[in-house]
Amino acid sequence: MSAPTHPQQAGPPGSSAPKPAPLRTAPPSGGTATAAPPLIIDGSNLAWNGRPPRTAGGRPSFGALQAAVRSLRARHPDRDLHVVVDATLRHDVSAEERPLVEKAIADGTVVQPPAGTEGRG
C-alpha cells in the first residue's frame, strides 16, 4: 500500500511532536500484536455527503471533505488515513475549490487513481 495521505500524528501538522506508538490489538492465539489497520476513505462520497444531488444543481464540497477528515483524525489519532477521490471531483467542485482539490492531489493529501484504472471511482 502507498504512503498514507494522513499519517498518524501526535500534534498538529508540521509540529515536531513525536508520533505515538501504533495501537496494538490483542494478538491472535499464539501470534504477535499488530498495528491498527489504516482507514481507507472514499473522499468523493464524503464531499457529496449531505449535499443536494447533481440533478438538483448540487456540487460536492471539498471543504466538507476536509472537515470530515479532521473529524476522523480526531476520533482515530492512532490510525493512518488514506483519502481517495475519483477523477471527477476536481471538475465537480465549485470554481473556488478547484485549485484546492488540484493542490491536494498534487501534494498527495488525497489520492486520485490514474485514468484507466479498472472499476468505478
PDB file of C-alpha atoms in Angstrom:
ATOM      1  CA  MET A   1       0.000   0.000   0.000  1.00  0.00           C
ATOM      2  CA  SER A   2       1.212   3.522  -0.698  1.00  0.00           C
ATOM      3  CA  ALA A   3       2.146   6.050   1.966  1.00  0.00           C
ATOM      4  CA  PRO A   4      -0.870   7.329   3.906  1.00  0.00           C
ATOM      5  CA  THR A   5      -2.247  10.701   2.879  1.00  0.00           C
ATOM      6  CA  HIS A   6      -2.835  11.485   6.557  1.00  0.00           C
ATOM      7  CA  PRO A   7      -0.326   9.511   8.667  1.00  0.00           C
ATOM      8  CA  GLN A   8      -0.608   9.056  12.413  1.00  0.00           C
ATOM      9  CA  GLN A   9       0.365  12.225  14.194  1.00  0.00           C
ATOM     10  CA  ALA A  10       0.645  13.347  17.790  1.00  0.00           C
ATOM     11  CA  GLY A  11       0.276  17.073  17.260  1.00  0.00           C
ATOM     12  CA  PRO A  12      -0.914  19.491  14.620  1.00  0.00           C
ATOM     13  CA  PRO A  13       0.555  19.108  11.121  1.00  0.00           C
ATOM     14  CA  GLY A  14       4.065  20.484  10.969  1.00  0.00           C
ATOM     15  CA  SER A  15       4.667  20.131  14.705  1.00  0.00           C
ATOM     16  CA  SER A  16       7.782  18.410  15.904  1.00  0.00           C
ATOM     17  CA  ALA A  17       5.909  16.306  18.446  1.00  0.00           C
ATOM     18  CA  PRO A  18       6.827  12.621  18.222  1.00  0.00           C
ATOM     19  CA  LYS A  19       4.408  10.156  16.666  1.00  0.00           C
ATOM     20  CA  PRO A  20       2.563   7.940  19.113  1.00  0.00           C
ATOM     21  CA  ALA A  21       3.341   4.248  19.068  1.00  0.00           C
ATOM     22  CA  PRO A  22       0.920   2.366  16.812  1.00  0.00           C
ATOM     23  CA  LEU A  23      -2.121   0.939  18.528  1.00  0.00           C
ATOM     24  CA  ARG A  24      -1.640  -2.748  19.217  1.00  0.00           C
ATOM     25  CA  THR A  25      -4.520  -5.140  19.140  1.00  0.00           C
ATOM     26  CA  ALA A  26      -4.722  -8.346  21.096  1.00  0.00           C
ATOM     27  CA  PRO A  27      -2.663 -10.923  19.257  1.00  0.00           C
ATOM     28  CA  PRO A  28      -4.353 -13.972  17.815  1.00  0.00           C
ATOM     29  CA  SER A  29      -3.711 -17.040  19.920  1.00  0.00           C
ATOM     30  CA  GLY A  30      -0.002 -17.729  19.735  1.00  0.00           C
ATOM     31  CA  GLY A  31       0.655 -14.733  17.426  1.00  0.00           C
ATOM     32  CA  THR A  32       2.186 -11.310  17.836  1.00  0.00           C
ATOM     33  CA  ALA A  33       0.373  -7.990  18.185  1.00  0.00           C
ATOM     34  CA  THR A  34      -0.270  -5.967  15.017  1.00  0.00           C
ATOM     35  CA  ALA A  35      -0.684  -2.249  14.367  1.00  0.00           C
ATOM     36  CA  ALA A  36      -4.185  -0.895  13.804  1.00  0.00           C
ATOM     37  CA  PRO A  37      -5.079  -1.164  10.125  1.00  0.00           C
ATOM     38  CA  PRO A  38      -5.285   2.044   8.085  1.00  0.00           C
ATOM     39  CA  LEU A  39      -8.591   3.683   7.263  1.00  0.00           C
ATOM     40  CA  ILE A  40      -9.297   3.977   3.535  1.00  0.00           C
ATOM     41  CA  ILE A  41     -11.620   6.920   2.965  1.00  0.00           C
ATOM     42  CA  ASP A  42     -13.839   7.458  -0.067  1.00  0.00           C
ATOM     43  CA  GLY A  43     -13.231  11.193  -0.294  1.00  0.00           C
ATOM     44  CA  SER A  44     -15.617  11.728  -3.188  1.00  0.00           C
ATOM     45  CA  ASN A  45     -18.536  10.278  -1.203  1.00  0.00           C
ATOM     46  CA  LEU A  46     -17.671  12.429   1.806  1.00  0.00           C
ATOM     47  CA  ALA A  47     -17.508  15.520  -0.416  1.00  0.00           C
ATOM     48  CA  TRP A  48     -21.061  14.765  -1.613  1.00  0.00           C
ATOM     49  CA  ASN A  49     -22.396  13.811   1.837  1.00  0.00           C
ATOM     50  CA  GLY A  50     -25.352  15.999   2.818  1.00  0.00           C
ATOM     51  CA  ARG A  51     -25.263  17.936  -0.452  1.00  0.00           C
ATOM     52  CA  PRO A  52     -28.138  18.201  -2.942  1.00  0.00           C
ATOM     53  CA  PRO A  53     -27.893  15.723  -5.816  1.00  0.00           C
ATOM     54  CA  ARG A  54     -26.306  16.724  -9.120  1.00  0.00           C
ATOM     55  CA  THR A  55     -29.776  16.638 -10.745  1.00  0.00           C
ATOM     56  CA  ALA A  56     -30.869  19.396  -8.348  1.00  0.00           C
ATOM     57  CA  GLY A  57     -27.807  21.519  -9.122  1.00  0.00           C
ATOM     58  CA  GLY A  58     -25.755  20.233  -6.183  1.00  0.00           C
ATOM     59  CA  ARG A  59     -21.973  20.097  -6.112  1.00  0.00           C
ATOM     60  CA  PRO A  60     -19.586  18.232  -3.845  1.00  0.00           C
ATOM     61  CA  SER A  61     -17.750  20.291  -1.231  1.00  0.00           C
ATOM     62  CA  PHE A  62     -14.006  19.922  -0.750  1.00  0.00           C
ATOM     63  CA  GLY A  63     -14.432  21.884   2.488  1.00  0.00           C
ATOM     64  CA  ALA A  64     -16.870  19.222   3.729  1.00  0.00           C
ATOM     65  CA  LEU A  65     -14.336  16.525   2.836  1.00  0.00           C
ATOM     66  CA  GLN A  66     -11.596  18.360   4.747  1.00  0.00           C
ATOM     67  CA  ALA A  67     -13.875  18.736   7.792  1.00  0.00           C
ATOM     68  CA  ALA A  68     -14.727  15.022   7.695  1.00  0.00           C
ATOM     69  CA  VAL A  69     -11.033  14.079   7.525  1.00  0.00           C
ATOM     70  CA  ARG A  70     -10.280  16.360  10.510  1.00  0.00           C
ATOM     71  CA  SER A  71     -13.099  14.690  12.433  1.00  0.00           C
ATOM     72  CA  LEU A  72     -11.836  11.207  11.572  1.00  0.00           C
ATOM     73  CA  ARG A  73      -8.295  12.227  12.570  1.00  0.00           C
ATOM     74  CA  ALA A  74      -9.613  13.437  15.951  1.00  0.00           C
ATOM     75  CA  ARG A  75     -11.563  10.207  16.510  1.00  0.00           C
ATOM     76  CA  HIS A  76      -8.768   7.911  15.282  1.00  0.00           C
ATOM     77  CA  PRO A  77      -5.422   9.601  16.036  1.00  0.00           C
ATOM     78  CA  ASP A  78      -3.700   6.199  16.085  1.00  0.00           C
ATOM     79  CA  ARG A  79      -4.658   5.283  12.508  1.00  0.00           C
ATOM     80  CA  ASP A  80      -3.129   6.159   9.165  1.00  0.00           C
ATOM     81  CA  LEU A  81      -5.718   7.637   6.806  1.00  0.00           C
ATOM     82  CA  HIS A  82      -5.717   7.161   3.023  1.00  0.00           C
ATOM     83  CA  VAL A  83      -8.100   9.567   1.255  1.00  0.00           C
ATOM     84  CA  VAL A  84      -9.037   8.517  -2.292  1.00  0.00           C
ATOM     85  CA  VAL A  85     -11.100  10.654  -4.684  1.00  0.00           C
ATOM     86  CA  ASP A  86     -12.376   9.886  -8.156  1.00  0.00           C
ATOM     87  CA  ALA A  87     -11.260  11.784 -11.241  1.00  0.00           C
ATOM     88  CA  THR A  88     -14.467  13.813 -11.465  1.00  0.00           C
ATOM     89  CA  LEU A  89     -14.161  15.513  -8.072  1.00  0.00           C
ATOM     90  CA  ARG A  90     -11.835  18.267  -9.301  1.00  0.00           C
ATOM     91  CA  HIS A  91     -14.330  19.064 -12.086  1.00  0.00           C
ATOM     92  CA  ASP A  92     -17.463  18.864  -9.937  1.00  0.00           C
ATOM     93  CA  VAL A  93     -16.474  21.180  -7.067  1.00  0.00           C
ATOM     94  CA  SER A  94     -17.042  24.927  -7.299  1.00  0.00           C
ATOM     95  CA  ALA A  95     -14.547  27.003  -9.277  1.00  0.00           C
ATOM     96  CA  GLU A  96     -13.309  28.445  -5.962  1.00  0.00           C
ATOM     97  CA  GLU A  97     -12.486  24.987  -4.559  1.00  0.00           C
ATOM     98  CA  ARG A  98     -10.957  23.531  -7.740  1.00  0.00           C
ATOM     99  CA  PRO A  99      -7.414  24.855  -7.035  1.00  0.00           C
ATOM    100  CA  LEU A 100      -7.612  23.354  -3.518  1.00  0.00           C
ATOM    101  CA  VAL A 101      -8.500  19.924  -4.909  1.00  0.00           C
ATOM    102  CA  GLU A 102      -5.760  20.118  -7.536  1.00  0.00           C
ATOM    103  CA  LYS A 103      -3.188  21.126  -4.905  1.00  0.00           C
ATOM    104  CA  ALA A 104      -4.304  18.294  -2.589  1.00  0.00           C
ATOM    105  CA  ILE A 105      -3.898  15.787  -5.430  1.00  0.00           C
ATOM    106  CA  ALA A 106      -0.509  17.240  -6.420  1.00  0.00           C
ATOM    107  CA  ASP A 107       0.883  17.177  -2.860  1.00  0.00           C
ATOM    108  CA  GLY A 108      -0.547  13.740  -2.033  1.00  0.00           C
ATOM    109  CA  THR A 109      -3.060  14.913   0.572  1.00  0.00           C
ATOM    110  CA  VAL A 110      -5.619  12.986  -1.457  1.00  0.00           C
ATOM    111  CA  VAL A 111      -5.017  10.230  -3.997  1.00  0.00           C
ATOM    112  CA  GLN A 112      -6.693  10.147  -7.377  1.00  0.00           C
ATOM    113  CA  PRO A 113      -6.249   6.839  -9.201  1.00  0.00           C
ATOM    114  CA  PRO A 114      -4.846   7.304 -12.706  1.00  0.00           C
ATOM    115  CA  ALA A 115      -7.104   7.381 -15.738  1.00  0.00           C
ATOM    116  CA  GLY A 116      -7.981   3.927 -16.961  1.00  0.00           C
ATOM    117  CA  THR A 117      -7.947   2.362 -13.505  1.00  0.00           C
ATOM    118  CA  GLU A 118     -10.364  -0.547 -13.555  1.00  0.00           C
ATOM    119  CA  GLY A 119     -13.556  -0.156 -11.557  1.00  0.00           C
ATOM    120  CA  ARG A 120     -15.728   2.828 -10.760  1.00  0.00           C
ATOM    121  CA  GLY A 121     -14.433   5.716  -8.635  1.00  0.00           C
TER     122      GLY A 121
END
